[in-house]
CSV table of C-alpha atoms in Angstrom, one decimal:
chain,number,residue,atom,x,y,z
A,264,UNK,CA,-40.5,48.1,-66.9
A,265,UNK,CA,-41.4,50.0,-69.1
A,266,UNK,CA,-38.4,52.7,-67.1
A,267,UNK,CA,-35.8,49.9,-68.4
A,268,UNK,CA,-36.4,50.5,-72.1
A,269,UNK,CA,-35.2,54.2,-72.1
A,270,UNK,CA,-32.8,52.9,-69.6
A,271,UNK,CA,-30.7,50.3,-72.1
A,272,UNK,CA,-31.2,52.7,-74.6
A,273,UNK,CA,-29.0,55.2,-73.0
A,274,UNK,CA,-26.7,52.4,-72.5
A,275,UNK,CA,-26.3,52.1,-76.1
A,276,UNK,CA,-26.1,55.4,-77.2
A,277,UNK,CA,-22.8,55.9,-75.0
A,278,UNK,CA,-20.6,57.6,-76.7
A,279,UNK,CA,-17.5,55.6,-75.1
A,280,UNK,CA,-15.9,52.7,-77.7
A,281,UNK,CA,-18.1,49.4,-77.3
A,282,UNK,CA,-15.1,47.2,-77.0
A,283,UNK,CA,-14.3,49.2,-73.5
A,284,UNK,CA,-17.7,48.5,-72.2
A,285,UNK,CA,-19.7,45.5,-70.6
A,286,UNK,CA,-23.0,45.4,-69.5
A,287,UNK,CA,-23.8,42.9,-66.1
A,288,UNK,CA,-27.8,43.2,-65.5
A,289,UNK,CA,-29.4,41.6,-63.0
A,290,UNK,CA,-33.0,40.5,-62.8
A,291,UNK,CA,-34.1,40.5,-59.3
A,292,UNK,CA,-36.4,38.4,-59.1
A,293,UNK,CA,-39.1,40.6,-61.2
A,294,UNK,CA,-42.5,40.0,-62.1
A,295,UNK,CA,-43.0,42.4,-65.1
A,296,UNK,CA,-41.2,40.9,-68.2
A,297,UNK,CA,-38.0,42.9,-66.6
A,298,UNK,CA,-35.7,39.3,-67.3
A,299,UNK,CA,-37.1,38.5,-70.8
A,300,UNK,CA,-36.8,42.0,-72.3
A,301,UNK,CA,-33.0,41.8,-70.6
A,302,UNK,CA,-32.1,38.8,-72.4
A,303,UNK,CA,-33.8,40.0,-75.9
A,304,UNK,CA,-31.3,42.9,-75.1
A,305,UNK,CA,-28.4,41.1,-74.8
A,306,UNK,CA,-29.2,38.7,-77.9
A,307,UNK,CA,-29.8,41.9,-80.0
A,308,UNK,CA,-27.4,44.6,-78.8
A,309,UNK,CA,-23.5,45.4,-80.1
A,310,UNK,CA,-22.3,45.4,-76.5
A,311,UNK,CA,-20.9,42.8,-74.4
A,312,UNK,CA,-23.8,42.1,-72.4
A,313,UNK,CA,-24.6,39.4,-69.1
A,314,UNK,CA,-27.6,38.5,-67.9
A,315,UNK,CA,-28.0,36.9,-64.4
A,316,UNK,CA,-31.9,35.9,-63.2
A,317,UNK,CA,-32.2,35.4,-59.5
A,318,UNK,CA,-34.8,35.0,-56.8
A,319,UNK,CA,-35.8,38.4,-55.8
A,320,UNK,CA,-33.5,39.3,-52.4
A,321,UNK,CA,-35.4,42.5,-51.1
A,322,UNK,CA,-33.2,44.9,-51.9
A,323,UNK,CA,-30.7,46.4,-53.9
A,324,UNK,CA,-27.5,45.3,-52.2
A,325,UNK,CA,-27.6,41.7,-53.3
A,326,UNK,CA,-27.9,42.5,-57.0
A,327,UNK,CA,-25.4,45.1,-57.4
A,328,UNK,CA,-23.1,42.6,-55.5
A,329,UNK,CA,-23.8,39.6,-58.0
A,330,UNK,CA,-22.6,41.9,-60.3
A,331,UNK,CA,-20.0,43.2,-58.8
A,332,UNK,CA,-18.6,40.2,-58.7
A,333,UNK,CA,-18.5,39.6,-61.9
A,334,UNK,CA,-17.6,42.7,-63.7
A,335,UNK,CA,-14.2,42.8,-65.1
A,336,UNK,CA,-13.7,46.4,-65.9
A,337,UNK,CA,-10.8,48.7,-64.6
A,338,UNK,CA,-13.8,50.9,-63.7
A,339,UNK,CA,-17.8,49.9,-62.4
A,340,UNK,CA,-20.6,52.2,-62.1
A,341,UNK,CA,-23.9,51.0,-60.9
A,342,UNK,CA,-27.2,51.7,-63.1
A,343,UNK,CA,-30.4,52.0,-61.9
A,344,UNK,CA,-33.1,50.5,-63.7
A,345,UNK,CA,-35.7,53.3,-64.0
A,346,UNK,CA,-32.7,56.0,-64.5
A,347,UNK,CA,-31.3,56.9,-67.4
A,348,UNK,CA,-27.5,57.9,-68.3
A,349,UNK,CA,-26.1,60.9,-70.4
A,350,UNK,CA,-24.6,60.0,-73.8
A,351,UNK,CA,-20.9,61.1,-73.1
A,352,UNK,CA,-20.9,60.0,-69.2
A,353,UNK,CA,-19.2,57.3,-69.3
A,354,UNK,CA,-17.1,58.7,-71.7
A,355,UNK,CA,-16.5,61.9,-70.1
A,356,UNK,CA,-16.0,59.5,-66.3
A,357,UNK,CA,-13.6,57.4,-67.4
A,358,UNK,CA,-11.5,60.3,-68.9
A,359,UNK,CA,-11.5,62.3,-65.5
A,360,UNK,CA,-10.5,59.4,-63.4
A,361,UNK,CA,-7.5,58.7,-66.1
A,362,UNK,CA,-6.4,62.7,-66.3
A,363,UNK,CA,-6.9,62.9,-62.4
A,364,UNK,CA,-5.8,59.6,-60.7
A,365,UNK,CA,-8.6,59.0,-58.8
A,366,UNK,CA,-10.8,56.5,-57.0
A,367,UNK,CA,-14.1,57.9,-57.8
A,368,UNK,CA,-15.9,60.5,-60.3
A,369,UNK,CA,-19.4,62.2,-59.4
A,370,UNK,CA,-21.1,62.9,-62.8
A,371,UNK,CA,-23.4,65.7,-62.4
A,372,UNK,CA,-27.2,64.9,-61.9
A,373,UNK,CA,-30.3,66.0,-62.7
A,374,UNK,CA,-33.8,65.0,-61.7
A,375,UNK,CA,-36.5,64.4,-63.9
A,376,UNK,CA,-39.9,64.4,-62.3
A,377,UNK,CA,-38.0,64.1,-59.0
A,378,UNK,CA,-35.6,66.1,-56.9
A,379,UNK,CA,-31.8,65.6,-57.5
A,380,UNK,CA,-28.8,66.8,-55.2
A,381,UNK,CA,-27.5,70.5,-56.6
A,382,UNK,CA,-25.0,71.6,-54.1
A,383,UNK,CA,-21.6,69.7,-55.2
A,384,UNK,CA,-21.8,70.4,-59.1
A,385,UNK,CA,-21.5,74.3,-58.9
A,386,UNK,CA,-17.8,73.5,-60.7
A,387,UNK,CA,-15.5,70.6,-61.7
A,388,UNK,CA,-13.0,69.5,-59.1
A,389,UNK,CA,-10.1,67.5,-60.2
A,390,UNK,CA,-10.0,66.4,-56.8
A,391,UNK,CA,-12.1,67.1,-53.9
A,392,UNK,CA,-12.1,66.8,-50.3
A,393,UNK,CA,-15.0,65.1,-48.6
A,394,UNK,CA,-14.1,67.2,-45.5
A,395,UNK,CA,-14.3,70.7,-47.1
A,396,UNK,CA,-16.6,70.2,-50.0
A,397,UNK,CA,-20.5,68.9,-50.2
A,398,UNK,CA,-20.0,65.8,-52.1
A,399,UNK,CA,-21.1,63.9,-48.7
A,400,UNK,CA,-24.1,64.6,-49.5
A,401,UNK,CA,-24.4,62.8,-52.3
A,402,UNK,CA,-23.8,59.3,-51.2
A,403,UNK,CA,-25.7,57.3,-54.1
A,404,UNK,CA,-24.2,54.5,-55.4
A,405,UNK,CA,-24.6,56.3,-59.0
A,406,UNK,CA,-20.8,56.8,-59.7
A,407,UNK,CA,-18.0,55.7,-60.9
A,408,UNK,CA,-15.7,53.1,-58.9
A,409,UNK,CA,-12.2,52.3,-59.7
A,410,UNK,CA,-12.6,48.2,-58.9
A,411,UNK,CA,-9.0,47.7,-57.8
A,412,UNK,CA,-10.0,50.0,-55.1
A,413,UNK,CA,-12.6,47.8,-54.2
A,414,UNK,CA,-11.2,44.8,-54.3
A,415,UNK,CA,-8.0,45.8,-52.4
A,416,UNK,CA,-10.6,46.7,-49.3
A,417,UNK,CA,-13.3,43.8,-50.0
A,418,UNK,CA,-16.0,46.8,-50.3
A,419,UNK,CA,-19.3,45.1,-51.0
A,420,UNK,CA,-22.8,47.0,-50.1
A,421,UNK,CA,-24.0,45.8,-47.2
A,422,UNK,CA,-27.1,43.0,-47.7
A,423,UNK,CA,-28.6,43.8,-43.8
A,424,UNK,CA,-29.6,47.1,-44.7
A,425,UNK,CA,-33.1,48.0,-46.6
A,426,UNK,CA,-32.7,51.5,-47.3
A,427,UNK,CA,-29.1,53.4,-47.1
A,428,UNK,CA,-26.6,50.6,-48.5
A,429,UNK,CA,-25.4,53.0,-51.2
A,430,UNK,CA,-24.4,55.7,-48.6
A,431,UNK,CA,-22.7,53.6,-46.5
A,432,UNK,CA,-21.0,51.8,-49.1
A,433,UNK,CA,-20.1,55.4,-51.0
A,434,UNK,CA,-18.9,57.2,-47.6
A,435,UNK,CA,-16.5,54.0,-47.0
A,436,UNK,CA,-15.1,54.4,-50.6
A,437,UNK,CA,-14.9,58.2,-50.5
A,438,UNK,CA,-12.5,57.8,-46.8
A,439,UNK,CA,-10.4,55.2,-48.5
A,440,UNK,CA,-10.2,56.9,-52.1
A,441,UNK,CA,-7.4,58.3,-53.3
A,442,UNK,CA,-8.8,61.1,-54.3
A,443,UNK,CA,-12.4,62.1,-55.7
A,444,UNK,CA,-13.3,63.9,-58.8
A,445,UNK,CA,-16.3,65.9,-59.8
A,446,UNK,CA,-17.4,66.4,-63.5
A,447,UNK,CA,-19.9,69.3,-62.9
A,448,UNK,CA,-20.3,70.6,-66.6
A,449,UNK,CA,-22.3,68.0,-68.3
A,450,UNK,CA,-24.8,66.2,-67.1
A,451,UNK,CA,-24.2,62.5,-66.8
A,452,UNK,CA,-26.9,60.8,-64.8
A,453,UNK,CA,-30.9,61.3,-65.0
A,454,UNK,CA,-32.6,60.7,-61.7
A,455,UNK,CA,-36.0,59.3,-62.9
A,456,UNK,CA,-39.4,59.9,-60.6
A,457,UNK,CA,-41.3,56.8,-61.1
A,458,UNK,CA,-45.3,57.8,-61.6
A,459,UNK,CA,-46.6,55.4,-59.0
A,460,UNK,CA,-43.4,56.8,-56.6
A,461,UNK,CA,-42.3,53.2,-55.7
A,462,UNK,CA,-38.7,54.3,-55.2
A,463,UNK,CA,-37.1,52.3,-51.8
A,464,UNK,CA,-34.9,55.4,-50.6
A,465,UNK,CA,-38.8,57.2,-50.1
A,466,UNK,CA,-40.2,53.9,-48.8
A,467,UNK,CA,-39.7,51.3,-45.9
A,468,UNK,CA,-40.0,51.6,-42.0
A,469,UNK,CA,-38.7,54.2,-40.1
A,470,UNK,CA,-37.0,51.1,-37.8
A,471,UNK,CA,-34.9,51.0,-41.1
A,472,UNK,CA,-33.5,54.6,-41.4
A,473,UNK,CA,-32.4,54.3,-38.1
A,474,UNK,CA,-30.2,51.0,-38.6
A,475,UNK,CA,-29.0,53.1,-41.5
A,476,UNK,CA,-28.1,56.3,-39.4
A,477,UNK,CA,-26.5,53.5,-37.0
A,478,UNK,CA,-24.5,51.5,-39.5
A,479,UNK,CA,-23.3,55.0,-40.9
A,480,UNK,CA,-22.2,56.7,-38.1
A,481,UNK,CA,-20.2,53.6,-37.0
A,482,UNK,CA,-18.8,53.7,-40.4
A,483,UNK,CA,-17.4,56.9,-39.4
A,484,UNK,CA,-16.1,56.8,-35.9
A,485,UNK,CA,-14.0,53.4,-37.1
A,486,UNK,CA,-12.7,55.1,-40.2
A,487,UNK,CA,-12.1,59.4,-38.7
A,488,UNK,CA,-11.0,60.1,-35.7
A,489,UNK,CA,-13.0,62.3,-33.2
A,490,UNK,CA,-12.3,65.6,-33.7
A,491,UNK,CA,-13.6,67.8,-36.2
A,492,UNK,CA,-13.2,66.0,-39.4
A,493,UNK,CA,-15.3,63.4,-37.7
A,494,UNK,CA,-18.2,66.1,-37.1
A,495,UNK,CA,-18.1,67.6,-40.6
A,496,UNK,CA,-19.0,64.0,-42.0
A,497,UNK,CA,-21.3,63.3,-39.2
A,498,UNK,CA,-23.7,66.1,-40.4
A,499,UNK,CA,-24.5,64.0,-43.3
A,500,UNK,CA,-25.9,61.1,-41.1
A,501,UNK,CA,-27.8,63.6,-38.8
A,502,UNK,CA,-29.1,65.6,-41.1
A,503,UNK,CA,-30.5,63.8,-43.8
A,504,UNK,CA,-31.3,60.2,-42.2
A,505,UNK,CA,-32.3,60.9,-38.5
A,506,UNK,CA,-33.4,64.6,-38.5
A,507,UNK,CA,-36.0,63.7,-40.8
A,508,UNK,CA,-37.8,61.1,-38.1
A,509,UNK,CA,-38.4,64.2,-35.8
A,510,UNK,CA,-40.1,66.6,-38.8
A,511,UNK,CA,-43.6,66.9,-39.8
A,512,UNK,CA,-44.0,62.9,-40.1
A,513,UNK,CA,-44.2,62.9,-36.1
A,514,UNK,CA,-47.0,64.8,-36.2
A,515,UNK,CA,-48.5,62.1,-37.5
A,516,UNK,CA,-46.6,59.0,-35.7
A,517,UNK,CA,-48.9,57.5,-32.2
A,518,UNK,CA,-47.8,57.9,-29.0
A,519,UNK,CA,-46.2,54.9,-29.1
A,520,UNK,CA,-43.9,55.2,-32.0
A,521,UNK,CA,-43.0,58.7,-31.2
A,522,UNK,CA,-41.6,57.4,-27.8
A,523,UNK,CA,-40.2,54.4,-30.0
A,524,UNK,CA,-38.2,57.0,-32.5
A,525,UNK,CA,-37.0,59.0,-29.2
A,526,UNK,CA,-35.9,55.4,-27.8
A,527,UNK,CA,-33.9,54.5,-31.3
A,528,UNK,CA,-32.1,58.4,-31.7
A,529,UNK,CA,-31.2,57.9,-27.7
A,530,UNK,CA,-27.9,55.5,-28.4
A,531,UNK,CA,-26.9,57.5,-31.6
A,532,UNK,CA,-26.9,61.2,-29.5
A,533,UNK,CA,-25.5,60.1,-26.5
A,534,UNK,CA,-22.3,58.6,-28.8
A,535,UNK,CA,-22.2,61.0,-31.3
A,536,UNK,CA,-24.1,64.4,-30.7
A,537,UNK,CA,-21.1,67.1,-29.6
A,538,UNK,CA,-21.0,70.9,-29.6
A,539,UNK,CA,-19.0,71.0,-32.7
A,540,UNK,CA,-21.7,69.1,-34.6
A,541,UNK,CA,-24.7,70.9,-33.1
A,542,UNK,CA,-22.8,74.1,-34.4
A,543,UNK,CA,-22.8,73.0,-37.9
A,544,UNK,CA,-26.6,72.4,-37.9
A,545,UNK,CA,-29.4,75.3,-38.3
A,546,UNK,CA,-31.0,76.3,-35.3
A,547,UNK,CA,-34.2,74.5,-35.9
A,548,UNK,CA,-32.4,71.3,-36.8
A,549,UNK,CA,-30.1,71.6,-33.5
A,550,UNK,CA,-32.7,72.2,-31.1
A,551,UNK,CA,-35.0,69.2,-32.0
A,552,UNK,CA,-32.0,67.2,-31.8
A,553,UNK,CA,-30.8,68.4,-28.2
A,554,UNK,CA,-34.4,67.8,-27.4
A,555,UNK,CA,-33.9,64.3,-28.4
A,556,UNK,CA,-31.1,63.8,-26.6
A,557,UNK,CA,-32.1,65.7,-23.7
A,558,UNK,CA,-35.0,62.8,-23.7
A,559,UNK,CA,-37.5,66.2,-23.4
A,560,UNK,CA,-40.4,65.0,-25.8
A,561,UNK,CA,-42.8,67.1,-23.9
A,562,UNK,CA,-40.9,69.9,-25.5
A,563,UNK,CA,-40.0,68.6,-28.9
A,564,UNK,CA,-43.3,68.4,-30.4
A,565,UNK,CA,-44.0,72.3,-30.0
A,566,UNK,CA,-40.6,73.1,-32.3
A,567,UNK,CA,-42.0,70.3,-34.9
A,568,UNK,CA,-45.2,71.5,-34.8
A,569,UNK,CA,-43.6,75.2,-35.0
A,570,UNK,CA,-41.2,73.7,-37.8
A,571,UNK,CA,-44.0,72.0,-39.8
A,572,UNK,CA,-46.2,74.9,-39.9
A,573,UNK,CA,-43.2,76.7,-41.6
A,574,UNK,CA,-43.9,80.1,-39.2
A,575,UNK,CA,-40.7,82.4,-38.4
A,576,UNK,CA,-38.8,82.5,-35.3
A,577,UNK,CA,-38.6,85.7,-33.3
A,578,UNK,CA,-35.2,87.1,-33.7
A,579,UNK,CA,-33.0,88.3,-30.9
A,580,UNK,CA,-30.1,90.9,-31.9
A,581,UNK,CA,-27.9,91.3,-28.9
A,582,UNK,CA,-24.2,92.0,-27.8
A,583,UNK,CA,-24.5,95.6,-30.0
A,584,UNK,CA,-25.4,93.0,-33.1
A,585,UNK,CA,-22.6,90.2,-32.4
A,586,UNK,CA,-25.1,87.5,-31.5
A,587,UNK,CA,-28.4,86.6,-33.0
A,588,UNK,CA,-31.1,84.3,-31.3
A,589,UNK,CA,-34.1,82.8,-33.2
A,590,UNK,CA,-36.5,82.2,-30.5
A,591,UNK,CA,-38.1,78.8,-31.6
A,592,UNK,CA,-40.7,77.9,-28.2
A,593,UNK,CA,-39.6,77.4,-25.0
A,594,UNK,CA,-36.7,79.9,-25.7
A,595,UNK,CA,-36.1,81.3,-21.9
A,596,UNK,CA,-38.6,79.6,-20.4
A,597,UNK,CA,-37.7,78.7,-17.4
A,598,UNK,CA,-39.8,75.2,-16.5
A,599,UNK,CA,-38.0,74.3,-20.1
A,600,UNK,CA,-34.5,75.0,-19.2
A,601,UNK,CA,-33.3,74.4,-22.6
A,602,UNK,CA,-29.6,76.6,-23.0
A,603,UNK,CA,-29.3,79.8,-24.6
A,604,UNK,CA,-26.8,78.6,-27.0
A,605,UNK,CA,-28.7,76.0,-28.5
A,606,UNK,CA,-31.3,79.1,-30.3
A,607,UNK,CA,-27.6,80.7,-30.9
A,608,UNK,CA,-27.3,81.4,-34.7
A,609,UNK,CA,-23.6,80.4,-36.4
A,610,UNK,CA,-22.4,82.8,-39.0
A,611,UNK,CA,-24.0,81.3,-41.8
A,612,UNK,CA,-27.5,81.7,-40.9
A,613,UNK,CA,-27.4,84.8,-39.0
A,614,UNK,CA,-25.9,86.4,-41.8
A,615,UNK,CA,-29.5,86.9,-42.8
A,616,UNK,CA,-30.3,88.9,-40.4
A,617,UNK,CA,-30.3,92.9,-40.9
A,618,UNK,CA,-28.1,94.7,-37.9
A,619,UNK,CA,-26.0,91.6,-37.8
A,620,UNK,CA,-21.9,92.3,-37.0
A,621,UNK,CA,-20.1,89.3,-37.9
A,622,UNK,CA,-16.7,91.3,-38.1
A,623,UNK,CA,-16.8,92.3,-34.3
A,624,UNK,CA,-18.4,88.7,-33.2
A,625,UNK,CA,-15.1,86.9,-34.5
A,626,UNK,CA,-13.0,89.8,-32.9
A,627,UNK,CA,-14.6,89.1,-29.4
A,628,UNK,CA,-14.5,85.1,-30.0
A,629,UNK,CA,-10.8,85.4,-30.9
A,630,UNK,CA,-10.2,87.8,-27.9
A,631,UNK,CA,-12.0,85.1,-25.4
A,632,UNK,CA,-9.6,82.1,-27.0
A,633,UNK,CA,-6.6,83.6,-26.7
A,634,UNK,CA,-4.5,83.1,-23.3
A,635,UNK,CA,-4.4,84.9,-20.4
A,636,UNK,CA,-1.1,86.2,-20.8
A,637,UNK,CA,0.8,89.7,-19.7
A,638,UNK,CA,0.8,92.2,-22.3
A,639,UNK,CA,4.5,92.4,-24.0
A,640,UNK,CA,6.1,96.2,-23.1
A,641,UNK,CA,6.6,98.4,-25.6
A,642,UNK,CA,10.0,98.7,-27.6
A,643,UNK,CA,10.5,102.3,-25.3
A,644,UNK,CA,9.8,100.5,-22.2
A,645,UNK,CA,12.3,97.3,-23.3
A,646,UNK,CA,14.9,100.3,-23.5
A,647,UNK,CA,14.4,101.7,-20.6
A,648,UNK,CA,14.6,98.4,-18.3
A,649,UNK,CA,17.8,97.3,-20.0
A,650,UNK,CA,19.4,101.1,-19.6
A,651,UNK,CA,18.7,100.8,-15.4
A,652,UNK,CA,19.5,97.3,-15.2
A,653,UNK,CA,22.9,98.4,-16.6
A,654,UNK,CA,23.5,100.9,-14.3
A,655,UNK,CA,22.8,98.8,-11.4
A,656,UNK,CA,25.3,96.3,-12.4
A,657,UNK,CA,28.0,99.2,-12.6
A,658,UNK,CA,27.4,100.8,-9.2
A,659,UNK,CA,30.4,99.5,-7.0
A,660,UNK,CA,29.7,97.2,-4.4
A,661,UNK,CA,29.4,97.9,-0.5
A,662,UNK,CA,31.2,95.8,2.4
A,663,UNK,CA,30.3,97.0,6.0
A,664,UNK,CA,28.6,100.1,4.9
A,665,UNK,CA,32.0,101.2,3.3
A,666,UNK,CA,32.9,101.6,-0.2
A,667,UNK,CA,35.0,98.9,-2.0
């Protein structure tokens, strides 16, 4: 409360027919009226509408599973309680996932008072690939589920975890979906900043994001291959859950639980951290990680303190323009040792760079993969080998030095 009211309300106003509808709300164990306005609700409204009251469990895993279990629907899609839903999204959900044949439809969002994820609703996609397109990095719990799906796999979010149960639940049903839609012209879901910012995914212990981090890059490895698939899907879990314990919150961590954070990333690197994923990160991003996993703290907290302060790197054109360096510190020091390649920009960000020759830099990386192989003759020099070789074979042959 009061974020519910204007919550239900958008419930009602959905523009899909009532009779296809049921509403399963669970009262976590709240202090705030939260279970008496719910049943009023369902005593009042046209919709089919369930109220469960339960001792508060912590978090939102064991709610959403109570109702899981109970919904009936060919479709579910979880509602937060301080969020808000566009009139036609379940309307407009439920339509894509019929016209489309697919396991699970991202309805666009849009923060209010609070940031929202941007990058995956630049079109709608009939089907999308979690590989190829961004929609791993929107791992909320906020869409909709075909429940057969579900059920088929025994997906339920998992109750061990405080913070980052809806991206692990999401990424398992986005690697067993068949298929993934995205409605990106309408917005369906409103991502609602609370005033006293009480919202779990920016609260909790930092021990917490890292049993995240852990259960999701296990999630992962058991489900892709190693490879790179595996590493386009691992950015997600570096990125956005761990990176974030090395940035300018470890300014202001002790001694002891800097050491404690190095101590936690340690396992995760030294199973998961390749070349192929560094590649994909930005150099910033991939050189406090390799410090991590070099287990070089003395270095690291110079790049976050660099990194924090928001200053610009020196840049390093060389190769005639094929290769750009940003010199974060400790580039080419020598006591540091850290490897050229790790301040080496990928395509994507050193595109930014004036004087930059992307063109010739894939030329020369092609040229280094290919084989060492001879060069094939020419079609003149074919010609001419198979002309002498025939003549050879008609000279007549010797015996004894005489002719026969």
């Amino acid at each position: 409360m009061p974020y519910l009211v204007d919550c239900l309300a958008s419930v009602e106003a959905q523009t899909i027919a009532p009779d296809r509808l049921e509403v399963i709300a669970v009262d976590d164990g709240s202090t705030d009226g939260t279970g008496e306005y719910l049943e009023e609700f369902a005593d009042q409204s046209h919709l089919r509408v369930t109220v469960i009251r339960q001792e508060n469990s912590g978090g939102p895993s064991g709610p959403r599973n109570v109702g899981l279990g109970l919904a009936t629907g060919r479709y579910v899609f979880f509602l937060d309680a301080d969020d808000r839903l566009g009139a036609e999204a379940l309307e407009r959900l439920v339509a894509m996932a019929d016209k489309a044949g697919t396991d699970v439809v991202l309805g666009r969002v849009e923060g209010v008072n609070r940031n929202a994820p941007q990058s995956m609703w630049r079109r709608t996609v009939e089907r999308a690939d979690v590989f190829s397109s961004n929609i791993k990095f929107t791992l909320s719990a906020q869409k909709l589920f075909r429940r057969s799906l579900l059920e088929r796999h025994g997906m339920r979010f998992d109750e061990s975890l405080y913070t980052g149960e809806d991206a692990l639940f999401t990424m398992e049903v986005y690697l067993r979906a068949d298929g993934v839609s995205v409605v990106a012209d309408y917005t369906c879901y409103y991502l609602v900043g609370r005033s006293d910012g009480k919202h779990v995914t920016q609260s909790g212990h930092y021990t917490q994001r890292f049993d995240s981090a852990r259960a999701l890059t296990r999630l992962i490895a058991e489900l892709v291959p190693e490879g790179e698939k595996r590493e386009k899907l691992m950015v997600r879990p570096f990125r956005v859950t761990l990176l974030p314990q090395f940035g300018p919150r470890y300014l202001e961590d002790s001694e002891e639980v800097r050491r404690h954070k190095c101590e936690l990333a340690g396992p995760l690197l030294d199973a998961y951290w390749t070349e192929g994923l560094a590649r994909r990160l930005k150099v910033h991003e991939r050189l406090r990680l390799h410090l991590v996993a070099a287990r070089r703290p003395d270095l690291l907290l110079d790049v976050v303190e660099f990194v924090a302060a928001e200053k610009e790197p020196p840049v390093r054109l060389e190769k005639r323009g094929t290769r750009v360096y940003f010199a974060y510190p400790h580039f080419r020091k020598r006591r540091a040792r850290v490897p050229d390649v790790v301040y080496l920009a990928e395509p994507p960000e050193a595109r930014g760079v004036p004087g930059y020759r992307e063109e010739e830099a894939g030329a020369k990386a092609a040229a280094r993969a290919k084989p060492s192989v001879k060069p094939k003759p020419s079609l003149l020099r074919r010609v001419v080998r198979k002309s002498r070789k025939w003549r050879r074979s008609r000279r007549p042959e010797t015996v004894g030095g005489r002719t026969s």
